[in-house]
Coordinates of N, CA and C in Angstrom, one line a residue:
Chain A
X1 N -12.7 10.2 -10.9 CA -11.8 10.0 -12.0 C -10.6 9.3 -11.5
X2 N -10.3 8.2 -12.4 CA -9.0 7.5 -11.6 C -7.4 7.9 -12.0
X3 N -6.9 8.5 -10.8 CA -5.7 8.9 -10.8 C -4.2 8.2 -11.2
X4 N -4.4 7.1 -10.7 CA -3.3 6.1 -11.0 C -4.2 5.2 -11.3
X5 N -3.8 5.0 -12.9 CA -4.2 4.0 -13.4 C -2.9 3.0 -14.3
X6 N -3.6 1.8 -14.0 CA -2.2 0.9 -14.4 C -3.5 -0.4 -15.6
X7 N -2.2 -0.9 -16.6 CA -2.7 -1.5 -17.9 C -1.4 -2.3 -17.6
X8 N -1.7 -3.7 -18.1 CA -2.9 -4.3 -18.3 C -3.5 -4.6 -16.8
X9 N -4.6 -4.8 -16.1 CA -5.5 -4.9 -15.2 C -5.0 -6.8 -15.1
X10 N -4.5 -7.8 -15.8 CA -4.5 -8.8 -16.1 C -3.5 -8.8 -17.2
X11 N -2.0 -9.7 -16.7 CA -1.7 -10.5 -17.7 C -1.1 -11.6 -17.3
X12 N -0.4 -12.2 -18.4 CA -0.3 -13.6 -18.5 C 0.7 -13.7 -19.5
X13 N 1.7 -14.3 -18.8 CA 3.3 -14.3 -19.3 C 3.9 -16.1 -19.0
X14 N 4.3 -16.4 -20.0 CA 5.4 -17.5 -19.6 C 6.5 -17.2 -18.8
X15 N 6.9 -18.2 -18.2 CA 7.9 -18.4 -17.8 C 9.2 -18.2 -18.5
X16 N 10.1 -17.1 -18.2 CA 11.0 -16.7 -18.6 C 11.0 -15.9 -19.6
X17 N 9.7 -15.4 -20.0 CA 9.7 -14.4 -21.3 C 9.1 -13.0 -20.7
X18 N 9.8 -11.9 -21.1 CA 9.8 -10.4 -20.4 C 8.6 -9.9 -20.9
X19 N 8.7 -9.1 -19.5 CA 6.4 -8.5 -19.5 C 7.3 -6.9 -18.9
X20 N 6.6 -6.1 -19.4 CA 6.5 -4.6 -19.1 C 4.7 -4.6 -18.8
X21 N 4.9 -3.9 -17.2 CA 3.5 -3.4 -16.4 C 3.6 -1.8 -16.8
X22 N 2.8 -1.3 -16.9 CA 2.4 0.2 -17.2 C 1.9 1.0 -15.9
X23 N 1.8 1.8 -15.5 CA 1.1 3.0 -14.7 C 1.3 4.2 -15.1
X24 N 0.3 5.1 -15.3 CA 0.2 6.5 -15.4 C -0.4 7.4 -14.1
X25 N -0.1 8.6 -14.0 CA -0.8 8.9 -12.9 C -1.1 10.0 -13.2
X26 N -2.4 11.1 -13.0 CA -3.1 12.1 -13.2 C -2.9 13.2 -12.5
X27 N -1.9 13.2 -11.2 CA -2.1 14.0 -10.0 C -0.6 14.6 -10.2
X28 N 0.1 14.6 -11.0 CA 1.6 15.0 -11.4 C 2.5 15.3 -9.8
X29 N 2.2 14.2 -9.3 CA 3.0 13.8 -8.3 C 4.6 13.3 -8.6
X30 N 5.6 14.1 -7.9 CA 7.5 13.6 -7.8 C 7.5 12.3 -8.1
X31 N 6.7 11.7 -7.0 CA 6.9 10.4 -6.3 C 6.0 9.1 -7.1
X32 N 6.6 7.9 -7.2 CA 5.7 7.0 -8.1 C 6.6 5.9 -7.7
X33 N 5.8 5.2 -6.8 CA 6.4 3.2 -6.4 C 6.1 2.4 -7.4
X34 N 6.7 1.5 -7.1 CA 6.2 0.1 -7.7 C 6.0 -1.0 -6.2
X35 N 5.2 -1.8 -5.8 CA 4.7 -2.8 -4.8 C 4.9 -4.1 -5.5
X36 N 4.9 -5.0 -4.8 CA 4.5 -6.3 -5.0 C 3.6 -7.1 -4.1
X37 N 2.4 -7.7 -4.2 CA 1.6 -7.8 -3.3 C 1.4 -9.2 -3.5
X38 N 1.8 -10.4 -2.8 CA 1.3 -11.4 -3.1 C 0.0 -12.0 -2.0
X39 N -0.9 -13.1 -2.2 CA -1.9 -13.3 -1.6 C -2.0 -13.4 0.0
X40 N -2.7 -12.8 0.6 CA -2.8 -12.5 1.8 C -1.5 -12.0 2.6
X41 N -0.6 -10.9 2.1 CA 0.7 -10.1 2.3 C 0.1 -8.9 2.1
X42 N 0.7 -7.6 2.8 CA 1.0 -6.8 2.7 C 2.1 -6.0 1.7
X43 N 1.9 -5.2 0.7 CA 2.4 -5.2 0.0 C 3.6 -4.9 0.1
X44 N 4.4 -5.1 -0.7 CA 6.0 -5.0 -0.7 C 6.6 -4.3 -1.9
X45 N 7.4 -3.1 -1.1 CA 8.2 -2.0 -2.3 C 9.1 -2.6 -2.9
X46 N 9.0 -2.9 -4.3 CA 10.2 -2.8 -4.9 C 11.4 -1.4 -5.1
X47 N 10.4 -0.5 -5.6 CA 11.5 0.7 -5.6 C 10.8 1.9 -5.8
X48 N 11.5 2.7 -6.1 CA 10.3 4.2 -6.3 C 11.0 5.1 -7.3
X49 N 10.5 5.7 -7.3 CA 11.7 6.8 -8.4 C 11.0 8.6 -7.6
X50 N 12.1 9.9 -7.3 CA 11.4 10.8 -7.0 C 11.8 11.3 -8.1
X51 N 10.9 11.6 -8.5 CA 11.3 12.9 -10.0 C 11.8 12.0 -10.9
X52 N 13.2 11.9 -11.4 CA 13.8 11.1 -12.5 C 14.7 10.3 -11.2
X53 N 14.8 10.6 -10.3 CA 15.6 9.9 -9.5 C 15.3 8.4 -8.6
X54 N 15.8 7.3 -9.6 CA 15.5 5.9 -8.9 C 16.1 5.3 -8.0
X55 N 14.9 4.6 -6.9 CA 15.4 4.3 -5.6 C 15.2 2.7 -5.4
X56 N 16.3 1.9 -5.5 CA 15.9 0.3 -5.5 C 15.8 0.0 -4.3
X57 N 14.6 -0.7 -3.8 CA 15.0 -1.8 -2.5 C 16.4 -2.3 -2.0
X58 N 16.9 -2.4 -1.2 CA 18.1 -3.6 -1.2 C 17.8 -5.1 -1.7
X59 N 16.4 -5.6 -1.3 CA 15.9 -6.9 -1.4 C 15.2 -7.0 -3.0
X60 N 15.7 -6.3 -3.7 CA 14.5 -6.4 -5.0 C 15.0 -7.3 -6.2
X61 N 15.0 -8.3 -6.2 CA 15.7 -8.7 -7.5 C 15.7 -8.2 -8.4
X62 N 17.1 -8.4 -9.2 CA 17.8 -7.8 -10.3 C 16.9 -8.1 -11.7
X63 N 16.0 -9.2 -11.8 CA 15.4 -9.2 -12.6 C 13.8 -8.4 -12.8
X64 N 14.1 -7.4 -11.4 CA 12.8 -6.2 -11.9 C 13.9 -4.6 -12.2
X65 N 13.1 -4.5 -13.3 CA 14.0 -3.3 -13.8 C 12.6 -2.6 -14.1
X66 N 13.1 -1.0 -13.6 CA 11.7 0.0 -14.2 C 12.3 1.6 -14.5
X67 N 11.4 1.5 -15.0 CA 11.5 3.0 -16.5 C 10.8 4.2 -16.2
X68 N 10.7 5.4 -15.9 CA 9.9 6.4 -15.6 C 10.1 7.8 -16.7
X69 N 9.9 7.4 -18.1 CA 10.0 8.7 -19.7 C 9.9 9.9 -18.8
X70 N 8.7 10.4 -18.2 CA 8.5 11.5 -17.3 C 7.8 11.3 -16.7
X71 N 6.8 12.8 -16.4 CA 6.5 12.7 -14.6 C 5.1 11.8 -14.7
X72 N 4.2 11.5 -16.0 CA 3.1 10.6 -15.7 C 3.2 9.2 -15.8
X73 N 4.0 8.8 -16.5 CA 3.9 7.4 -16.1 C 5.1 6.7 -16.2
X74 N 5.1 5.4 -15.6 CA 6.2 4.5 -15.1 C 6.3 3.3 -15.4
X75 N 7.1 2.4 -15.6 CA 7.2 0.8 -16.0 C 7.7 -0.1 -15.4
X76 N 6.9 -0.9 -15.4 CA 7.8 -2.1 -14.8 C 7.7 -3.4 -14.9
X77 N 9.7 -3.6 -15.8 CA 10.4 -4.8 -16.1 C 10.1 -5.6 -15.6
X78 N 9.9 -7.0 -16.5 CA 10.6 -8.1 -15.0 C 11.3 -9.1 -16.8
X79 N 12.5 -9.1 -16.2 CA 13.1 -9.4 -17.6 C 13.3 -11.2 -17.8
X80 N 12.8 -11.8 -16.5 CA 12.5 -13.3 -16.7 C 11.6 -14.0 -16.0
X81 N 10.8 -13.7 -16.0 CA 9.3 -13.7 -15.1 C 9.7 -15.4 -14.6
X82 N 9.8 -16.0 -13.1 CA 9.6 -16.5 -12.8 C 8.0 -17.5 -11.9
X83 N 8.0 -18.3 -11.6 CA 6.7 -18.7 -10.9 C 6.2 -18.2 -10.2
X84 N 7.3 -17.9 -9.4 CA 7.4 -16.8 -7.8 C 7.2 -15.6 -8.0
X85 N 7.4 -15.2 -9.4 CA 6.8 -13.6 -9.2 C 5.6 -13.4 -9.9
X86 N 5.1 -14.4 -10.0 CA 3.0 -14.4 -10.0 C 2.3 -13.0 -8.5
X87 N 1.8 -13.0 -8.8 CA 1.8 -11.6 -7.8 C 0.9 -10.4 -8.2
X88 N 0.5 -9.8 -7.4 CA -0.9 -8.3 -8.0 C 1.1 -7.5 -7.7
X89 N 1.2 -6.6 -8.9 CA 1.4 -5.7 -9.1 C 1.3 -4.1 -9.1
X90 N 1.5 -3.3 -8.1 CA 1.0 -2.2 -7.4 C 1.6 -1.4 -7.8
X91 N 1.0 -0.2 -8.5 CA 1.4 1.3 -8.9 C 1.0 2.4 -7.8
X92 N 2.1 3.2 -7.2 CA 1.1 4.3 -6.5 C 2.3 5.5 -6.6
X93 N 1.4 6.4 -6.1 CA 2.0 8.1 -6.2 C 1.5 8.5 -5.0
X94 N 2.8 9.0 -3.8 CA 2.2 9.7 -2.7 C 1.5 9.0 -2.2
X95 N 0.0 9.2 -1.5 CA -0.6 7.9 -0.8 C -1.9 7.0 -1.4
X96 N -1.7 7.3 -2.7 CA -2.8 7.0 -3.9 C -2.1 5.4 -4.8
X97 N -3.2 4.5 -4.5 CA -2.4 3.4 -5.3 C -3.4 2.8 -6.5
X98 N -2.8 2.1 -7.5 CA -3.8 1.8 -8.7 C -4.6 0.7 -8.0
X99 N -5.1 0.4 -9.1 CA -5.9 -1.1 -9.1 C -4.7 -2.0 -9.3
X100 N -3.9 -2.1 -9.8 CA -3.3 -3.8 -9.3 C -3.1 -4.0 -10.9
X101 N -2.2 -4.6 -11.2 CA -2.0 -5.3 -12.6 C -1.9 -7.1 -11.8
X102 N -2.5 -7.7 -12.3 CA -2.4 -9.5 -11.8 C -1.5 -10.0 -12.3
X103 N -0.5 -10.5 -12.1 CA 0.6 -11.0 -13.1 C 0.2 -12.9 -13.0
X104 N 0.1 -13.3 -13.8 CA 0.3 -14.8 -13.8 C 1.6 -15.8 -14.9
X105 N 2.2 -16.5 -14.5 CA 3.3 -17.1 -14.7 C 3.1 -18.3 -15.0
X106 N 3.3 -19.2 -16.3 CA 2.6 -20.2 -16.8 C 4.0 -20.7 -17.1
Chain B
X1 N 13.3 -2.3 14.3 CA 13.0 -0.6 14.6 C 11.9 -0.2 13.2
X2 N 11.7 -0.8 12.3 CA 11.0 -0.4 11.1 C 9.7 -1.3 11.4
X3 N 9.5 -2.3 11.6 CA 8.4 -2.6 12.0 C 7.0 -2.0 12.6
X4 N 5.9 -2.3 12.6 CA 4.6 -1.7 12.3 C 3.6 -3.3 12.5
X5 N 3.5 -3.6 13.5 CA 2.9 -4.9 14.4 C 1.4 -5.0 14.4
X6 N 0.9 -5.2 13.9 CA -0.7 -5.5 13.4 C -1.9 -6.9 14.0
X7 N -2.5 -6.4 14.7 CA -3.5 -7.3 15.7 C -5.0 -6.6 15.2
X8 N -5.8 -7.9 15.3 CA -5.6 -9.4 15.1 C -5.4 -9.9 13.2
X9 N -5.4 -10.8 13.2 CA -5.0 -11.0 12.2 C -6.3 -11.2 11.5
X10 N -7.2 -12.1 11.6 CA -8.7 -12.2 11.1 C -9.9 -11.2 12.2
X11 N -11.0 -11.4 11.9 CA -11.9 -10.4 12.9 C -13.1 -10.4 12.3
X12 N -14.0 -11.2 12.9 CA -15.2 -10.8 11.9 C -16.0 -10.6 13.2
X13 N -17.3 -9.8 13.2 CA -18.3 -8.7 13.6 C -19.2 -8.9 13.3
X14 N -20.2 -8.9 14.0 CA -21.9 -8.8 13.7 C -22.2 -7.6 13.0
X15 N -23.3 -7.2 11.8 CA -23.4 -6.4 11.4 C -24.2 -4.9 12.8
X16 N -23.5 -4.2 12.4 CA -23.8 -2.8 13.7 C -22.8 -3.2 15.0
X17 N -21.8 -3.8 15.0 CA -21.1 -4.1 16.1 C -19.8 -3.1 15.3
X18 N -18.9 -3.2 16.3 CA -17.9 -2.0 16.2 C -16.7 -3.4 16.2
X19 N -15.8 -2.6 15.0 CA -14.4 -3.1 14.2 C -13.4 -2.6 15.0
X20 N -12.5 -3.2 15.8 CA -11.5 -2.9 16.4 C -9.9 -3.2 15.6
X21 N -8.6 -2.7 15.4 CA -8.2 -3.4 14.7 C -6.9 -2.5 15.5
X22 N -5.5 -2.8 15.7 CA -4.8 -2.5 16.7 C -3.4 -2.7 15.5
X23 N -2.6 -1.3 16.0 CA -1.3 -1.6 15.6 C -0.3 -0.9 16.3
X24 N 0.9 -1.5 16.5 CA 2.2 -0.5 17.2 C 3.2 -0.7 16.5
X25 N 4.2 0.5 17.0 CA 5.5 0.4 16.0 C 6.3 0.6 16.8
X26 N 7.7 1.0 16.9 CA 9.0 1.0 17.5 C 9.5 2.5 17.1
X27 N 9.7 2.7 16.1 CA 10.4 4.1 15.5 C 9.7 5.3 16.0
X28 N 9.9 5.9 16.5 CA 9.4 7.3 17.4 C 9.8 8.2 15.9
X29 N 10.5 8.0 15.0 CA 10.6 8.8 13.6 C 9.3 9.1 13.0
X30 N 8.6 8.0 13.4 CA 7.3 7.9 12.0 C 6.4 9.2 12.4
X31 N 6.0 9.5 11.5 CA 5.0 11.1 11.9 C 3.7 10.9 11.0
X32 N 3.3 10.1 9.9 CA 2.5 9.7 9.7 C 1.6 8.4 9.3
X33 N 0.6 8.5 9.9 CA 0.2 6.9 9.7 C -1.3 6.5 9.6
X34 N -1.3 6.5 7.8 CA -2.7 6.1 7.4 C -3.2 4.4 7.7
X35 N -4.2 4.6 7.7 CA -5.1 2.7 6.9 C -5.7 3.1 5.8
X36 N -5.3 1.6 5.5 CA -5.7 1.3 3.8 C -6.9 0.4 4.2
X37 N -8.0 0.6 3.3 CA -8.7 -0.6 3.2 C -8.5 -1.3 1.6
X38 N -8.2 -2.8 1.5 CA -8.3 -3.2 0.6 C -9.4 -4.3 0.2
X39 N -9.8 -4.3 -0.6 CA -11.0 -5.7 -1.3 C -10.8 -6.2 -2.2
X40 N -10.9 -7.5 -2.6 CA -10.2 -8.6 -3.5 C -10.0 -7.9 -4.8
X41 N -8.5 -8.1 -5.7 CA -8.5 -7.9 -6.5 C -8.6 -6.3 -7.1
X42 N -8.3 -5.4 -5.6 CA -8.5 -4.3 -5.8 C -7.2 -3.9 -5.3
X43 N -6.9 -2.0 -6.2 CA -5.2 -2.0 -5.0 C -5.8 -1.1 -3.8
X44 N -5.4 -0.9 -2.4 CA -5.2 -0.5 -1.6 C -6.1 1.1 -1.6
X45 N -6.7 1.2 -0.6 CA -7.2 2.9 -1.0 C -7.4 3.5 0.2
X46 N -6.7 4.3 0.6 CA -6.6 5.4 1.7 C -7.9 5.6 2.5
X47 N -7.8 5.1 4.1 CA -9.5 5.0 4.4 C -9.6 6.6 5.2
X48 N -8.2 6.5 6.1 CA -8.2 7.8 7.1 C -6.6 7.5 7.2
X49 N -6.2 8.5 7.9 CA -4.7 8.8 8.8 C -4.4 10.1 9.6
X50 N -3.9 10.0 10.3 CA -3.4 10.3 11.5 C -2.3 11.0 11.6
X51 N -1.5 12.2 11.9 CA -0.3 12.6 12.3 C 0.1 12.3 14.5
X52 N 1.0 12.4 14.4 CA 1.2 12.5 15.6 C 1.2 13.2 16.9
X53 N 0.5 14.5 16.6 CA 0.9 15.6 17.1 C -1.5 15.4 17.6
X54 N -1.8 14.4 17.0 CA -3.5 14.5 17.7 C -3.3 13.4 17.9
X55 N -4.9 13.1 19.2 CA -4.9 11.5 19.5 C -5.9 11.1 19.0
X56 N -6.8 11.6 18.4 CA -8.1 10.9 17.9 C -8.4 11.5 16.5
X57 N -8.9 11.3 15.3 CA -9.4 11.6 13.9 C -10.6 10.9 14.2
X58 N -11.2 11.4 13.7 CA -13.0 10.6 12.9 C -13.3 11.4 11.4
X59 N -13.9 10.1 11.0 CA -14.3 10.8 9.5 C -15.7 9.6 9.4
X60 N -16.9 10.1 9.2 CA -17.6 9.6 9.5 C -17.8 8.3 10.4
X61 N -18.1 7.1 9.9 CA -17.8 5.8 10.9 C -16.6 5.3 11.6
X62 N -15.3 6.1 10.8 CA -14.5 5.5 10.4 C -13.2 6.4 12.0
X63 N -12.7 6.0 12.7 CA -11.7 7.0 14.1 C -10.6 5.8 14.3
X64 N -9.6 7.0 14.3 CA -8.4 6.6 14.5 C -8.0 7.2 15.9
X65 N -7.9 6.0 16.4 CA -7.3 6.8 17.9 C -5.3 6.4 18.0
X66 N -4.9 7.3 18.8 CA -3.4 7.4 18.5 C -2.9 7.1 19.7
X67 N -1.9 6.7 20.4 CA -1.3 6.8 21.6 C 0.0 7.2 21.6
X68 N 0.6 8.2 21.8 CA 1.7 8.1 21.2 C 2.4 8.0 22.2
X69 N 2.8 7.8 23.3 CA 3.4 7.5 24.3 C 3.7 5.7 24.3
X70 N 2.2 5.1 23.8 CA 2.5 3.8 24.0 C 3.0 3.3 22.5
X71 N 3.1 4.5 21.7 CA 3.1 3.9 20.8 C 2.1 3.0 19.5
X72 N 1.4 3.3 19.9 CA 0.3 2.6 19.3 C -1.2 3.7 19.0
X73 N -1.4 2.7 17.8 CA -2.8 3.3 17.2 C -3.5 2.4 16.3
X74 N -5.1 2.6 16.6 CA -5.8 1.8 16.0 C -7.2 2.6 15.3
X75 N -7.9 1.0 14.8 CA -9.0 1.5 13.7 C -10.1 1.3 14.5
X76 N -11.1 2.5 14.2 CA -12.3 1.8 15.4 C -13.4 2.0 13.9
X77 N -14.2 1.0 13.8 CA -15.7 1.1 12.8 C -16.4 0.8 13.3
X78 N -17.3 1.6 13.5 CA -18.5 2.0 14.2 C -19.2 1.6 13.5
X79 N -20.8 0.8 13.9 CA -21.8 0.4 13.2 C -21.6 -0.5 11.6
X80 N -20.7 -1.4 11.9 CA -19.9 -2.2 11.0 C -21.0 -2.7 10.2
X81 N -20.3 -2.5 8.8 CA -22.0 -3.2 7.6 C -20.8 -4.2 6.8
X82 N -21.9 -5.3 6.0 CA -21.2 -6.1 5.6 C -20.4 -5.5 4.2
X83 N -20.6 -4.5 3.8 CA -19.7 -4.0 2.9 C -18.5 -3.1 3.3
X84 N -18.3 -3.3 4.5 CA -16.8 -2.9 5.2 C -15.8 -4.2 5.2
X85 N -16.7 -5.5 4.9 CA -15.9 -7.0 4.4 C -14.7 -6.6 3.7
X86 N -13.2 -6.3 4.4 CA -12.0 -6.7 3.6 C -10.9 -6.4 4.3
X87 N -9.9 -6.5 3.6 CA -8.7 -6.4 4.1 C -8.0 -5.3 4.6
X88 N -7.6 -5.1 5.8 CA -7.0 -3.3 6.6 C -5.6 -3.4 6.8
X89 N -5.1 -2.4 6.2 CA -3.6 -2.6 6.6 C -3.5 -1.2 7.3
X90 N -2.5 -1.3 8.4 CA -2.4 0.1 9.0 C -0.8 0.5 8.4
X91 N -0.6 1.6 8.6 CA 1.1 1.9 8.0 C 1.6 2.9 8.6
X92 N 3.2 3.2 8.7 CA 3.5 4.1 9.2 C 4.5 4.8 8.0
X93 N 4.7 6.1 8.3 CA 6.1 6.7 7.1 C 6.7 8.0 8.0
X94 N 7.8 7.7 7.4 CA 9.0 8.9 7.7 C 8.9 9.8 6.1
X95 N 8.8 11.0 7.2 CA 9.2 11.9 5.7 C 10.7 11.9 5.2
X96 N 10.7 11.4 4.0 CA 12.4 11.6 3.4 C 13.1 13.0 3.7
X97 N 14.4 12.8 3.6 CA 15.4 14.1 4.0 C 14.8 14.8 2.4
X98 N 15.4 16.0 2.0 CA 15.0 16.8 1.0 C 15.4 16.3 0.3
X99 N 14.3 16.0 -0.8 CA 14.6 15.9 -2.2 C 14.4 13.9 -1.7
X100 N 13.7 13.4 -1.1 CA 13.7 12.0 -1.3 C 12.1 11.2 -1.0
X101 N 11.9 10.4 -0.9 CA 10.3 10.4 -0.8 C 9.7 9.8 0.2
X102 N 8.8 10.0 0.9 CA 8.3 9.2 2.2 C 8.1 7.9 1.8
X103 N 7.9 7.1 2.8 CA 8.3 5.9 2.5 C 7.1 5.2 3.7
X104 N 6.7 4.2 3.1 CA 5.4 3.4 3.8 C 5.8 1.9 4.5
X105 N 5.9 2.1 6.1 CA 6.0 0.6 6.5 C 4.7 -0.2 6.7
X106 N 4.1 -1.0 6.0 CA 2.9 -1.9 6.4 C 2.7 -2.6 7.4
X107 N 1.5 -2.5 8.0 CA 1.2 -3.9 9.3 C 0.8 -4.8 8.4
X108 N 0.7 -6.3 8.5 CA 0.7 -7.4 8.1 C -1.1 -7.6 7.8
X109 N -1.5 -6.9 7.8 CA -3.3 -6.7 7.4 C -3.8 -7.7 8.5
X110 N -5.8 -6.9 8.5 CA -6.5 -8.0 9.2 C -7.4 -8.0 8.1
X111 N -7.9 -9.1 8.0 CA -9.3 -9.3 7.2 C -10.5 -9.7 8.1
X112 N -11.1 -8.4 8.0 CA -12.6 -8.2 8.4 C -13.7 -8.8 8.0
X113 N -14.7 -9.7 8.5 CA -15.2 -10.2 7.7 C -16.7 -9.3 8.7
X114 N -17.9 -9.1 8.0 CA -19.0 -8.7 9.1 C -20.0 -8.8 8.5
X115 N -20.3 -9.8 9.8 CA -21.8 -10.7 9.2 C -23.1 -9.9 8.8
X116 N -23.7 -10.6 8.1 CA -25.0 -9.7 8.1 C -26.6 -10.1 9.2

């Protein structure tokens, strides 16, 4: 059964118009990242939240913002989708990661 | 000092030949350190890991040997099939002070490729 699961699997946003990524997770873990993974990189933390408490990167641009209502699932802003942040989108809890949301930027 | 140095970068294998895949770090903090295997279009998924305090893990094919002196530890796959074809990232993490969350440094991944 899949524990961290993230919706949409695939989207597709213009440039400059704001997209909210989803993840829920089943395993009622504190802990829940957000990654950025672009092609042939290792993924990269944007931020995390433990419990209600959010933890930003230093390096994360201001145009990712994320939301966590409570302990199963979490959001993540990007309030002007650039070219550059075309990118698999990574949800995880603890050492469990989703499948990836695909972001594409048109 | 956060870094987590990942060799080789590509690596492909005869099928039943053994997967070698090598990583070191700097920070004597880190106390735990899984590999991820990942495959296209997939997110990342916990293969094995390691604490510091052993030098070898095995879980079926799959052994992590540790050094912890040199600092270093790697992935060994044994009897490599072409469905082990993908991407390995090794990682290291510090447990947070109370109340904050462990935190994962990445090696730069190898992509495995193994022939059939």
């Amino acid at each position: 059964d899949a524990m961290v699961i993230q919706n949409p699997r695939y989207q597709v946003t213009q440039f400059g118009k704001p997209v909210t990524l989803s993840c829920s997770q089943t395993l009622n873990h504190n802990v829940m990242y957000w990654y950025q993974q672009k092609s042939s990189q290792a993924p990269k933390l944007l931020f995390h939240y433990y419990d209600k408490d959010f933890n930003n990167e230093a390096d994360t641009p201001d145009n990712f913002q994320s939301r966590r209502p409570n302990t199963s699932f979490c959001f993540l802003d990007i309030r002007s989708p650039g070219l550059g942040d075309a990118a698999m989108y990574l949800c995880a809890t603890e050492q469990f990661f989703g499948p990836g949301t695909r972001l594409t930027v048109l | 000092q956060q870094q987590v140095k990942q060799s080789p970068q590509s690596l492909i294998v005869q099928k039943g030949g053994i997967s070698i895949i090598n990583c070191a770090y700097e920070n004597t903090a880190f106390d735990y350190f899984p590999w991820y295997q990942q495959f296209p279009g997939k997110g990342p998924a916990l293969l094995i890991a390691i604490r510091p305090d052993v030098s070898e893990k095995k879980e079926g094919r799959f052994t992590i040997s540790f050094n912890k002196s040199a600092k270093q530890f790697s992935l060994h796959i044994m009897d490599s099939q072409p469905g082990d074809s993908a991407t390995y990232f090794c990682a290291a993490s510090i447990k947070g002070a109370s109340g904050s969350a462990r935190q994962l440094t990445f090696g730069s991944g190898t992509q495995l490729t193994v022939l059939p």
